[in-house]
Short mmCIF file of C-alpha atoms in Angstrom, two decimals:
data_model
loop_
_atom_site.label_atom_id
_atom_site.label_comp_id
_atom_site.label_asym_id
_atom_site.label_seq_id
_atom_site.Cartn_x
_atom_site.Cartn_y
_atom_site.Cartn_z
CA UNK A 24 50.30 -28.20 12.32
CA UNK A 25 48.24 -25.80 14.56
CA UNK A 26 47.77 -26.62 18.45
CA UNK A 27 44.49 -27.30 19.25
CA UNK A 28 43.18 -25.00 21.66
CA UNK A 29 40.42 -26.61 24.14
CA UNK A 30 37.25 -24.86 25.31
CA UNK A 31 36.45 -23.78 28.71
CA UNK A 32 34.06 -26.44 30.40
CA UNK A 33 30.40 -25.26 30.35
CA UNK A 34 28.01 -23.64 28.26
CA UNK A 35 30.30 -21.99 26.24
CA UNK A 36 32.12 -25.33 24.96
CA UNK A 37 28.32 -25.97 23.49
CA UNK A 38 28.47 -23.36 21.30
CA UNK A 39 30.21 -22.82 17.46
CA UNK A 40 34.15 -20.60 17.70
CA UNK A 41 33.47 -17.08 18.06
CA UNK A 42 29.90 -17.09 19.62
CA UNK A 43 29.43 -15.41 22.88
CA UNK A 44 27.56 -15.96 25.70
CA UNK A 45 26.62 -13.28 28.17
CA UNK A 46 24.86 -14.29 31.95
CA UNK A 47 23.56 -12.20 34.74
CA UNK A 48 22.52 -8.51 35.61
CA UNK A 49 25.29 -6.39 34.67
CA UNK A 50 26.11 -8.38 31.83
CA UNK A 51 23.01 -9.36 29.68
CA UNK A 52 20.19 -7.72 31.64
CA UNK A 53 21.60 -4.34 31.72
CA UNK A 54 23.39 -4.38 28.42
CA UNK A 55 20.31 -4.77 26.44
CA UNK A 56 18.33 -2.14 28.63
CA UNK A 57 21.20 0.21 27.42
CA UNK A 58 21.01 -0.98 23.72
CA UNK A 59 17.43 -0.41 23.87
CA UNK A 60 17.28 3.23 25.36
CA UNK A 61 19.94 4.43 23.00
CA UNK A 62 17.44 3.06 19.73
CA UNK A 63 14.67 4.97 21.74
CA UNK A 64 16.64 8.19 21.68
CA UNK A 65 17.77 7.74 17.96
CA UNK A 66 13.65 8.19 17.18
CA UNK A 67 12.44 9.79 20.26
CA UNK A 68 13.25 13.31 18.33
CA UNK A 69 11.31 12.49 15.33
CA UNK A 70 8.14 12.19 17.34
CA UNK A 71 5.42 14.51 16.97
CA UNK A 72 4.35 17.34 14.71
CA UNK A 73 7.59 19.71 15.50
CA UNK A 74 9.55 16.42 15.47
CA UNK A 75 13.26 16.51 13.27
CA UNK A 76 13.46 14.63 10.02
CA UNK A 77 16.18 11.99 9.70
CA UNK A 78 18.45 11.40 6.68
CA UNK A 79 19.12 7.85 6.29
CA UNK A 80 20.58 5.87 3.65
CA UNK A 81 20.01 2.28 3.41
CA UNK A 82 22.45 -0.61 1.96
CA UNK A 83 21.79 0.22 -1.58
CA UNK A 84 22.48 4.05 -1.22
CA UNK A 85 19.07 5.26 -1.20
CA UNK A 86 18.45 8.49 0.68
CA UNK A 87 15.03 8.80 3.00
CA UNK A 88 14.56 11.79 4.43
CA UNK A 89 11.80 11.50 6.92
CA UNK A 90 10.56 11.76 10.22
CA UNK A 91 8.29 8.43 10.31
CA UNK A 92 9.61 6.32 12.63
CA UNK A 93 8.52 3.47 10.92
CA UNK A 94 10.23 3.86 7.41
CA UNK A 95 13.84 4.89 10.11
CA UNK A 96 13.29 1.53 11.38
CA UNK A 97 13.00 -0.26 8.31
CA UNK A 98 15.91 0.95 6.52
CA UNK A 99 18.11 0.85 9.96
CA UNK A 100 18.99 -2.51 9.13
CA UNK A 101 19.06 -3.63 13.15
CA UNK A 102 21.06 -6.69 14.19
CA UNK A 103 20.84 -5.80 17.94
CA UNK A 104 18.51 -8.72 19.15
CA UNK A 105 16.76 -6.81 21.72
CA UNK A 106 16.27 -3.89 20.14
CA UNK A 107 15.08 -6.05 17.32
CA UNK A 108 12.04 -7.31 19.72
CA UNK A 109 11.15 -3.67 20.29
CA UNK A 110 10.74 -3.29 16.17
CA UNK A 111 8.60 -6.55 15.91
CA UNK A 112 6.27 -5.27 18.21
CA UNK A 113 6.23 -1.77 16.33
CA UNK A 114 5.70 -3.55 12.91
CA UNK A 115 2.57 -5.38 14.76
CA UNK A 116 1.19 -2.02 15.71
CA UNK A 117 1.53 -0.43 12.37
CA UNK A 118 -0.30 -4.23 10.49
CA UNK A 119 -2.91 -3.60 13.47
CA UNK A 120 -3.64 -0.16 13.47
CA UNK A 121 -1.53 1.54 10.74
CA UNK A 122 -0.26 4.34 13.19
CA UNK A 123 1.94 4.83 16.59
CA UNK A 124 4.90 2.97 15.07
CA UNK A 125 7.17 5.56 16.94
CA UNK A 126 5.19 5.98 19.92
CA UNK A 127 5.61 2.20 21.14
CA UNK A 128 9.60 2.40 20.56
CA UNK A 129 9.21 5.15 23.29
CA UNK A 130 7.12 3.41 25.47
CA UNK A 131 8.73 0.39 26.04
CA UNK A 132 11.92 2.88 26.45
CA UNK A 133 10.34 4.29 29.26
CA UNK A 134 9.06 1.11 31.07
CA UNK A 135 12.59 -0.40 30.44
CA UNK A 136 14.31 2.77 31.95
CA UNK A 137 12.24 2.44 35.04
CA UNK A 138 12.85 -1.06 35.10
CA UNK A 139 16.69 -0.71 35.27
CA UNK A 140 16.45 1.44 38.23
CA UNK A 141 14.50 -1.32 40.24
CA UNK A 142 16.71 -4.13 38.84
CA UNK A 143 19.67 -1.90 40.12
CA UNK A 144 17.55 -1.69 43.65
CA UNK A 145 17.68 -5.61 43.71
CA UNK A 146 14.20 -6.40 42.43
CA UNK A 147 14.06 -9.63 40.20
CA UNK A 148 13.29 -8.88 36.05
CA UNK A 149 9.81 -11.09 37.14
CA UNK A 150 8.42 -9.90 39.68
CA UNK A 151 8.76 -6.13 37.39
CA UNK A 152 6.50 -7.57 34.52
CA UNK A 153 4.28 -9.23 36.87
CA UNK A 154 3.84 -5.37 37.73
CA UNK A 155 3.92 -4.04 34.48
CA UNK A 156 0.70 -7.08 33.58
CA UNK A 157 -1.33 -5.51 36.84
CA UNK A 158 -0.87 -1.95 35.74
CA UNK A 159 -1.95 -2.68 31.81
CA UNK A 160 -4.98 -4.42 33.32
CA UNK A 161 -5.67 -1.38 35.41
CA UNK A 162 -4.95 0.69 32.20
CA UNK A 163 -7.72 -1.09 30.70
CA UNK A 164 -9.92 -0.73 33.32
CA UNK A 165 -9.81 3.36 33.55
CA UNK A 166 -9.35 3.79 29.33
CA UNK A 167 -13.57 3.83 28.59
CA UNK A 168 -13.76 6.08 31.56
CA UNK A 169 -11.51 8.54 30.03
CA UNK A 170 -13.23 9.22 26.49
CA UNK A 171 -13.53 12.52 25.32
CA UNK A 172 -15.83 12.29 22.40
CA UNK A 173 -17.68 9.34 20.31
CA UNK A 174 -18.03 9.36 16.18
CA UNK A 175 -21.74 7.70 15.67
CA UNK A 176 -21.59 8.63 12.38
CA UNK A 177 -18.48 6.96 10.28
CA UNK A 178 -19.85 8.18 6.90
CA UNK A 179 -20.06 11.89 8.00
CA UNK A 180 -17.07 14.08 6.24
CA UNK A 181 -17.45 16.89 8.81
CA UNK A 182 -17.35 13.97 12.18
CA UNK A 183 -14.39 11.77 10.11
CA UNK A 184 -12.67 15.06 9.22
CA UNK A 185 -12.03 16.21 13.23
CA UNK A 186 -10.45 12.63 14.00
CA UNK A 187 -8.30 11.86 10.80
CA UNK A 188 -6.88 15.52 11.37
CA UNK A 189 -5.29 14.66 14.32
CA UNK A 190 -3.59 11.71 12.73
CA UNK A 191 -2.40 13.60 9.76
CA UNK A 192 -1.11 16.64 11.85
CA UNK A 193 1.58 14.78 13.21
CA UNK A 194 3.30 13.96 9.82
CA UNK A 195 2.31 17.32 7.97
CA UNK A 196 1.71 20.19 10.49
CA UNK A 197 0.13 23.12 8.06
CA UNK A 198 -1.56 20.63 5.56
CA UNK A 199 -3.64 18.52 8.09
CA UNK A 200 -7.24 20.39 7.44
CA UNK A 201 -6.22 19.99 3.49
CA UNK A 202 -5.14 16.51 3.88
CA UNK A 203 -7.64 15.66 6.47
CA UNK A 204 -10.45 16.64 3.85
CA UNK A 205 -8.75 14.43 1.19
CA UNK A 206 -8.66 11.13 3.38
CA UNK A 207 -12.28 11.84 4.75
CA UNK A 208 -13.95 11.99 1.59
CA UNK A 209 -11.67 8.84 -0.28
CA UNK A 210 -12.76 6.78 2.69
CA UNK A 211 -16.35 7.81 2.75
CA UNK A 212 -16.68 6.98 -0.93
CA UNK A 213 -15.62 3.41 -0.68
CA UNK A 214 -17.17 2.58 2.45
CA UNK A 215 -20.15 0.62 2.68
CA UNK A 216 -22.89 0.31 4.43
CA UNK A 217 -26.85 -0.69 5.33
CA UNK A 218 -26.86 1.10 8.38
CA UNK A 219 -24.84 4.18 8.77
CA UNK A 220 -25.33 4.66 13.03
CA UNK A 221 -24.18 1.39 13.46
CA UNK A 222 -20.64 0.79 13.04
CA UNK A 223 -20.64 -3.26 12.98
CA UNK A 224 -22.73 -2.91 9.21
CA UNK A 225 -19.93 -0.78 7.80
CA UNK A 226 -17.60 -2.37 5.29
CA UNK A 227 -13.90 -1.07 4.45
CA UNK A 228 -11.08 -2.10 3.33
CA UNK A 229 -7.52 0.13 2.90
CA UNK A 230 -6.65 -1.26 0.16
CA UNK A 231 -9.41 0.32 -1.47
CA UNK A 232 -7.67 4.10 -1.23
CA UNK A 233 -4.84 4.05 -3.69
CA UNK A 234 -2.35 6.67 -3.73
CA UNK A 235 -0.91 8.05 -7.07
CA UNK A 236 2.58 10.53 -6.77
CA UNK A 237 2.57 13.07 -9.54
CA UNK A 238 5.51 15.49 -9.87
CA UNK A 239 5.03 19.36 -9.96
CA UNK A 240 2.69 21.83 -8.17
CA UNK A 241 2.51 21.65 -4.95
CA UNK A 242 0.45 19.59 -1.85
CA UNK A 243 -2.66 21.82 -2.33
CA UNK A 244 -3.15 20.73 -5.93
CA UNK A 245 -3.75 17.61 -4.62
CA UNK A 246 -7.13 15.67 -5.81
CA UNK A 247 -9.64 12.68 -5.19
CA UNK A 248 -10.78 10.54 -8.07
CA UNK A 249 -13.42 8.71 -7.80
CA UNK A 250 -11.87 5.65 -9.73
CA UNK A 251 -7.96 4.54 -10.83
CA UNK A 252 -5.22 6.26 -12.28
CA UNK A 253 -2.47 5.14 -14.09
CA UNK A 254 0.46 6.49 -15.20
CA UNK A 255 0.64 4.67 -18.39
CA UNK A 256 0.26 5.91 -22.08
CA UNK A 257 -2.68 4.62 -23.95
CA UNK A 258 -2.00 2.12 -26.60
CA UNK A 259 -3.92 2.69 -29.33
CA UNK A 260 -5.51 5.55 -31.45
CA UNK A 261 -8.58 6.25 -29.37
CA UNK A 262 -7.90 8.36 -26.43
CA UNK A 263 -11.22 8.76 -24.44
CA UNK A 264 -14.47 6.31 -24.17
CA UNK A 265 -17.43 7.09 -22.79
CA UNK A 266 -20.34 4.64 -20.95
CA UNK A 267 -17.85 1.90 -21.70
CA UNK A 268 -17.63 -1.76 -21.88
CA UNK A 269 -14.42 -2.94 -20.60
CA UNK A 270 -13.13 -6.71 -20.87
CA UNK A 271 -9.90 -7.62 -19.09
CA UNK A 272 -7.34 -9.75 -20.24
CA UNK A 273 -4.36 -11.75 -18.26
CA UNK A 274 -2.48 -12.75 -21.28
CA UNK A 275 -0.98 -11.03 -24.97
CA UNK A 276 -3.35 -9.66 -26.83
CA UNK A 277 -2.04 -11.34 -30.28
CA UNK A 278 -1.80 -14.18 -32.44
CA UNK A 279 -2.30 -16.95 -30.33
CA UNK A 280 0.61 -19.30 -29.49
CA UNK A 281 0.85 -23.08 -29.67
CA UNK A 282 1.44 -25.30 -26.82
CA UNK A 283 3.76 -27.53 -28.68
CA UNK A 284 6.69 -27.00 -31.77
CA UNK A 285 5.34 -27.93 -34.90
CA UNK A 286 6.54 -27.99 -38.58
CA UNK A 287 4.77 -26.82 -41.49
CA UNK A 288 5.70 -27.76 -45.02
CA UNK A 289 5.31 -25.12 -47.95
CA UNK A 290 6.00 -25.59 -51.61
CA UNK A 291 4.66 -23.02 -53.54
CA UNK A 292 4.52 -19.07 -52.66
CA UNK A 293 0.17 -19.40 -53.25
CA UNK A 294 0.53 -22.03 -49.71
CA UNK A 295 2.56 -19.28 -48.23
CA UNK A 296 0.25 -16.15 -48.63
CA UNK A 297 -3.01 -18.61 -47.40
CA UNK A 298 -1.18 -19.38 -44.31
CA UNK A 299 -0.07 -15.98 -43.10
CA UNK A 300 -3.20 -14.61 -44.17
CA UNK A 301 -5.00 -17.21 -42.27
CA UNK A 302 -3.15 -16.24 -38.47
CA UNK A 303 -4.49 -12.74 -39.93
CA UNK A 304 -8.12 -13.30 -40.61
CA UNK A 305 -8.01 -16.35 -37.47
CA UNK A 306 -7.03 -12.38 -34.95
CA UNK A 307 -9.54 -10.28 -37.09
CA UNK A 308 -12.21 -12.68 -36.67
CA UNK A 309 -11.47 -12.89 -32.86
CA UNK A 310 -11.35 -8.98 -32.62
CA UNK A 311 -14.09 -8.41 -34.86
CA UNK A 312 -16.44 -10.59 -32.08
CA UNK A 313 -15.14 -9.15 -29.15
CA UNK A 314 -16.12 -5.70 -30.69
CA UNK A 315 -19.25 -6.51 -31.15
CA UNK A 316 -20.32 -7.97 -28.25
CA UNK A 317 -20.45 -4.00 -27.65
CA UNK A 318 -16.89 -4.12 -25.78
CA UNK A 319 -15.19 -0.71 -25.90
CA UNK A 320 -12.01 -0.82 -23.90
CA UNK A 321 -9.34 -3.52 -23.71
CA UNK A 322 -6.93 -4.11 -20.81
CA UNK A 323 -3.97 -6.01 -20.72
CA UNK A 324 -2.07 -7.50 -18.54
CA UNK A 325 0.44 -8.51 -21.09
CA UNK A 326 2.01 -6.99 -24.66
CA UNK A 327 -0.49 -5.88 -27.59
CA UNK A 328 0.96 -7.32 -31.03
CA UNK A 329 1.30 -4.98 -34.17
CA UNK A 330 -1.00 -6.98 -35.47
CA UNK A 331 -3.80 -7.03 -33.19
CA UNK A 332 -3.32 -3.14 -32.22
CA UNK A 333 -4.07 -2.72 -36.08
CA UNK A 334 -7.68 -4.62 -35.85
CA UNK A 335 -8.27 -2.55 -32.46
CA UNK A 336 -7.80 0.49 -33.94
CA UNK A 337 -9.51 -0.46 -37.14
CA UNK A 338 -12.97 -1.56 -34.67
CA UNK A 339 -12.60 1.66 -33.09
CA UNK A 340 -12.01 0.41 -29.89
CA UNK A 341 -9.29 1.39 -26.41
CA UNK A 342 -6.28 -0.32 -25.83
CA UNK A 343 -4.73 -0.21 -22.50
CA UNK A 344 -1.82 -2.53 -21.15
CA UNK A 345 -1.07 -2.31 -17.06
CA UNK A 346 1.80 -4.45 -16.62
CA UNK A 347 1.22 -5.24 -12.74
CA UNK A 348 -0.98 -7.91 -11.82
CA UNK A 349 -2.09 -6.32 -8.64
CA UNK A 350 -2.99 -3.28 -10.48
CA UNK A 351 -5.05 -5.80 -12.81
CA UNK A 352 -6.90 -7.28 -9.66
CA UNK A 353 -7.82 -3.80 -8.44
CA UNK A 354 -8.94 -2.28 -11.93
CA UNK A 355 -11.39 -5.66 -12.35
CA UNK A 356 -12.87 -4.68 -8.99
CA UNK A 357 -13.31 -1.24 -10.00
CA UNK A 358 -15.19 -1.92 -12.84
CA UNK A 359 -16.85 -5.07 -11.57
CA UNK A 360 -15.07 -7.02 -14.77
CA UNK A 361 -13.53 -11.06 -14.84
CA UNK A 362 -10.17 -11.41 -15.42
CA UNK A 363 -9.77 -13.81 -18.15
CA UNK A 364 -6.78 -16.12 -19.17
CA UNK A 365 -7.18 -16.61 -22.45
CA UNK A 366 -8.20 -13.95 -25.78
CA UNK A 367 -11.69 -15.20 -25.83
CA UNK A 368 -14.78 -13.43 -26.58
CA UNK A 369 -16.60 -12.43 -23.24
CA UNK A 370 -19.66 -13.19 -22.14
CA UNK A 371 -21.82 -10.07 -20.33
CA UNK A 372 -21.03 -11.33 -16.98
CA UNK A 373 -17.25 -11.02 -17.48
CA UNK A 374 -17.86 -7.43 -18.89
CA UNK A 375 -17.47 -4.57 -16.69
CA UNK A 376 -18.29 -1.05 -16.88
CA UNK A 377 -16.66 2.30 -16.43
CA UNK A 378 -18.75 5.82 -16.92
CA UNK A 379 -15.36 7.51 -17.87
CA UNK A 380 -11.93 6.07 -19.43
CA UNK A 381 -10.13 9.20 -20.79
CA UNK A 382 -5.85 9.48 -21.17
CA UNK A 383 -5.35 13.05 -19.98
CA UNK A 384 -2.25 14.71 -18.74
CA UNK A 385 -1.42 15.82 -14.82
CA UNK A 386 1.37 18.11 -14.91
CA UNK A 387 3.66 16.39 -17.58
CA UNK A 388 2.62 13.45 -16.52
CA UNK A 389 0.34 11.19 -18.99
CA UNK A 390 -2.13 9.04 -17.23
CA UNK A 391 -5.20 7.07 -17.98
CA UNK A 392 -8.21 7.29 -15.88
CA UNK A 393 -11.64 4.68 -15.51
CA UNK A 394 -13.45 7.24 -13.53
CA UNK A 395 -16.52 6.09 -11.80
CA UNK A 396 -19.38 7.82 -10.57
CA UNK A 397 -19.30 8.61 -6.40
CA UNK A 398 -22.44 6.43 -5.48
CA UNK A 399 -21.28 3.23 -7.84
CA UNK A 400 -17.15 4.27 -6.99
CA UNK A 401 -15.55 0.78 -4.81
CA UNK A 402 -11.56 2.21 -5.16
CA UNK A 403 -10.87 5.80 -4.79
CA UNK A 404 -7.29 7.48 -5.50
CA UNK A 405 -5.78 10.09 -4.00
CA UNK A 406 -3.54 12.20 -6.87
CA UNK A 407 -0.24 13.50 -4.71
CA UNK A 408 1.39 16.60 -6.25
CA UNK A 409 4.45 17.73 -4.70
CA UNK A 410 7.37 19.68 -6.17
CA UNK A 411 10.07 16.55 -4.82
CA UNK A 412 9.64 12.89 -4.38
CA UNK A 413 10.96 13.31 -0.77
CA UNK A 414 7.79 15.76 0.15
CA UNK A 415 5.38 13.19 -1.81
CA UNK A 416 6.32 10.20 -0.06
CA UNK A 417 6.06 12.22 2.94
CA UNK A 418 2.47 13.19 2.71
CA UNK A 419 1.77 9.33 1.09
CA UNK A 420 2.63 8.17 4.86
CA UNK A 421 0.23 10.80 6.35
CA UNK A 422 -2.26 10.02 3.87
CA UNK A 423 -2.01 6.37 4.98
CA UNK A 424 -2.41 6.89 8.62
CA UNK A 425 -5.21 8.82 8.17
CA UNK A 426 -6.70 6.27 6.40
CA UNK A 427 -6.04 3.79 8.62
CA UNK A 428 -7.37 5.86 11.55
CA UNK A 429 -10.91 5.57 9.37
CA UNK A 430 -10.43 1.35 9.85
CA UNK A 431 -9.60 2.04 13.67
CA UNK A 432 -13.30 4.69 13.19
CA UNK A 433 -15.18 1.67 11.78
CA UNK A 434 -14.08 -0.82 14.68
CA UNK A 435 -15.07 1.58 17.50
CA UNK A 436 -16.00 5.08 17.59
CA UNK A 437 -14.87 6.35 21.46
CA UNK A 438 -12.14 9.00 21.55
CA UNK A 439 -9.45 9.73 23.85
CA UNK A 440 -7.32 12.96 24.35
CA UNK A 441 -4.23 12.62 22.64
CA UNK A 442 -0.52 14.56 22.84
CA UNK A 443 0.32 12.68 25.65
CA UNK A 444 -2.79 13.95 28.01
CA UNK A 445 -4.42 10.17 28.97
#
């Protein structure tokens, strides 16, 4: 039988085996100062347009190769529970603004360096942020003093161009005017608004500027498209429809399915030609009506049977299947359509409308594109090329911060100098 060892009296004898407990400068204070400078160092040389790429692989052996601080952090798989803090509050900048992930892991590395060498002088941890909250009040104070330019324009390209550049530059130094030109115009095409020189009547959203990664060429063959892509393969025999109808569907496009198990008794082989024929002419019937109420495209969220792909082709009509459901959401926007539920016939307020739904091919790529025209446009996407993954899902994170600049454009138009000059 094993001896029981006692605890130590205290807080310690509180706790489960094995925890520990630290207390008091040197020990917890200090300790997670350290811990946090040496997580600030690990991304302080990715920072900036010259700044190094990092190779990290992640717990299922996927290799990054960036120099985004925020997609480092992610995959770093912290436990450390200060450093941990410092990522939350990076994660809340990146939801809030969409950029300077890396620049407020340096930050707080700074304030907590100069913070250990006034601990160290015997100044209390409190009476430091106390400090800290006067100087980010005075900070507030002298930032609309220091502005070095206003946008009163958000839907200008050439005005939205100069500030998104900046953003972009940091993430792909060489590409930025490129890039820069991209981002302006996808942004101005889905933004709305009654009254362009006033910033609270303009509408946007982010999620309206998709982002589609083609392999082969390179950056500069880059496009916008006024509309979706897909990277899917067209279903059925018609490839291209023009001035188009479009109904979208959440379930199978097939024989429809009943609830409940039922049992059906034949006895002679006349019985058994009536019935199947009778699922048959039940799906014609139900194709034939959604045909003509003038529909020319049909998207699914779910499978297309033989069956019904045979009366689809036979009306003449598209078939497209998009298997995710946010995909679904976002194509029923862009064409103004209803999702339905069930293989009904449509009414002309569930119908949407697309000027353009053609399957073409981007590189070796097949894709299928509802292309809109610019005034009538609510998504745009922004068609990546890039000769790896790695260098696509590099410029993907540049795109986004320069689109999410545009949201910070919409909120408030005064500029400050950046590189470190404010």
């Amino acid at each position: 039988m094993a001896l029981h060892v006692p605890k130590a009296p205290g807080f310690s004898q509180m706790l489960k085996s094995g925890a520990q407990h630290y207390s008091g400068l040197e020990e917890a204070v200090i300790r997670n100062i350290s811990a946090c400078k040496e997580f600030t160092q690990t991304v302080k040389t990715a920072y900036g347009p010259n700044g190094m790429n990092k190779l990290v692989i992640n717990h299922i052996q996927k290799q990054f190769l960036t120099s985004d601080a925020a997609t480092i952090m992610r995959e770093l798989e912290v436990e450390h529970p200060a450093v941990k803090i410092m990522i939350l509050s990076s994660q809340m900048q990146d939801a809030e603004i969409g950029d300077g992930t890396n620049f407020v892991v340096i930050f707080a590395g700074l304030l907590l360096e100069a913070a250990e060498e006034l601990l160290k002088m015997g100044m209390l941890a409190t009476n430091i942020a106390e400090g800290y909250e006067i100087a980010l009040e005075k900070c507030l104070e002298l930032l609309p003093t220091l502005t070095v330019g206003e946008v009163k324009n958000v839907l200008d390209v050439a005005e939205v161009k100069k500030v998104v550049r900046s953003a972009v530059m940091s993430k792909q130094y060489g590409y930025e005017d490129f890039l820069a030109d991209l981002v302006a115009k996808a942004c101005i095409s889905v933004a709305t608004s009654h009254n362009a020189s006033n910033l609270a009547n303009v509408a946007f959203n982010v999620d309206n500027v998709r982002v589609v990664k083609i392999l082969g060429c390179g950056i500069l063959s880059s496009e916008v498209i006024q509309g979706m892509v897909f990277k899917n393969e067209v279903e059925s025999y018609v490839r291209k429809a023009s001035k188009a109808s479009i109904v979208v569907y959440n379930c199978a496009v097939d024989v429809t399915q009943t609830e409940t198990k039922g049992t059906v008794l034949i006895k002679t082989a006349d019985e058994l030609l009536k019935f199947s024929r009778g699922e048959e002419d039940s799906l014609e019937a139900q194709i034939k009506a959604i045909s003509e109420t003038g529909v020319k495209v049909i998207v699914s969220g779910a499978k297309f049977g033989d069956m019904a792909m045979h009366f689809i082709n036979k009306y003449n009509m598209m078939a497209v299947r998009l298997s995710s459901k946010f995909e679904l959401r976002r194509l029923s926007k862009t064409v103004n359509a209803t999702v339905l539920p069930r293989l009904n016939v449509p009414t002309k307020e569930e119908l949407g409308y697309c000027e353009e739904v053609f399957c073409t091919e981007i590189g070796e790529t097949r894709v299928v594109i509802f292309q809109q025209p610019d005034e009538e446009s609510k998504i745009a996407t922004i068609v990546i090329r890039g000769a790896t993954e790695n260098s696509m899902d590099d410029v993907e994170r540049a795109i986004d911060d320069g689109v999410n600049t545009f949201k910070v454009l919409t909120r408030d138009g005064n500029l400050l100098a950046g590189a470190g000059a404010v």
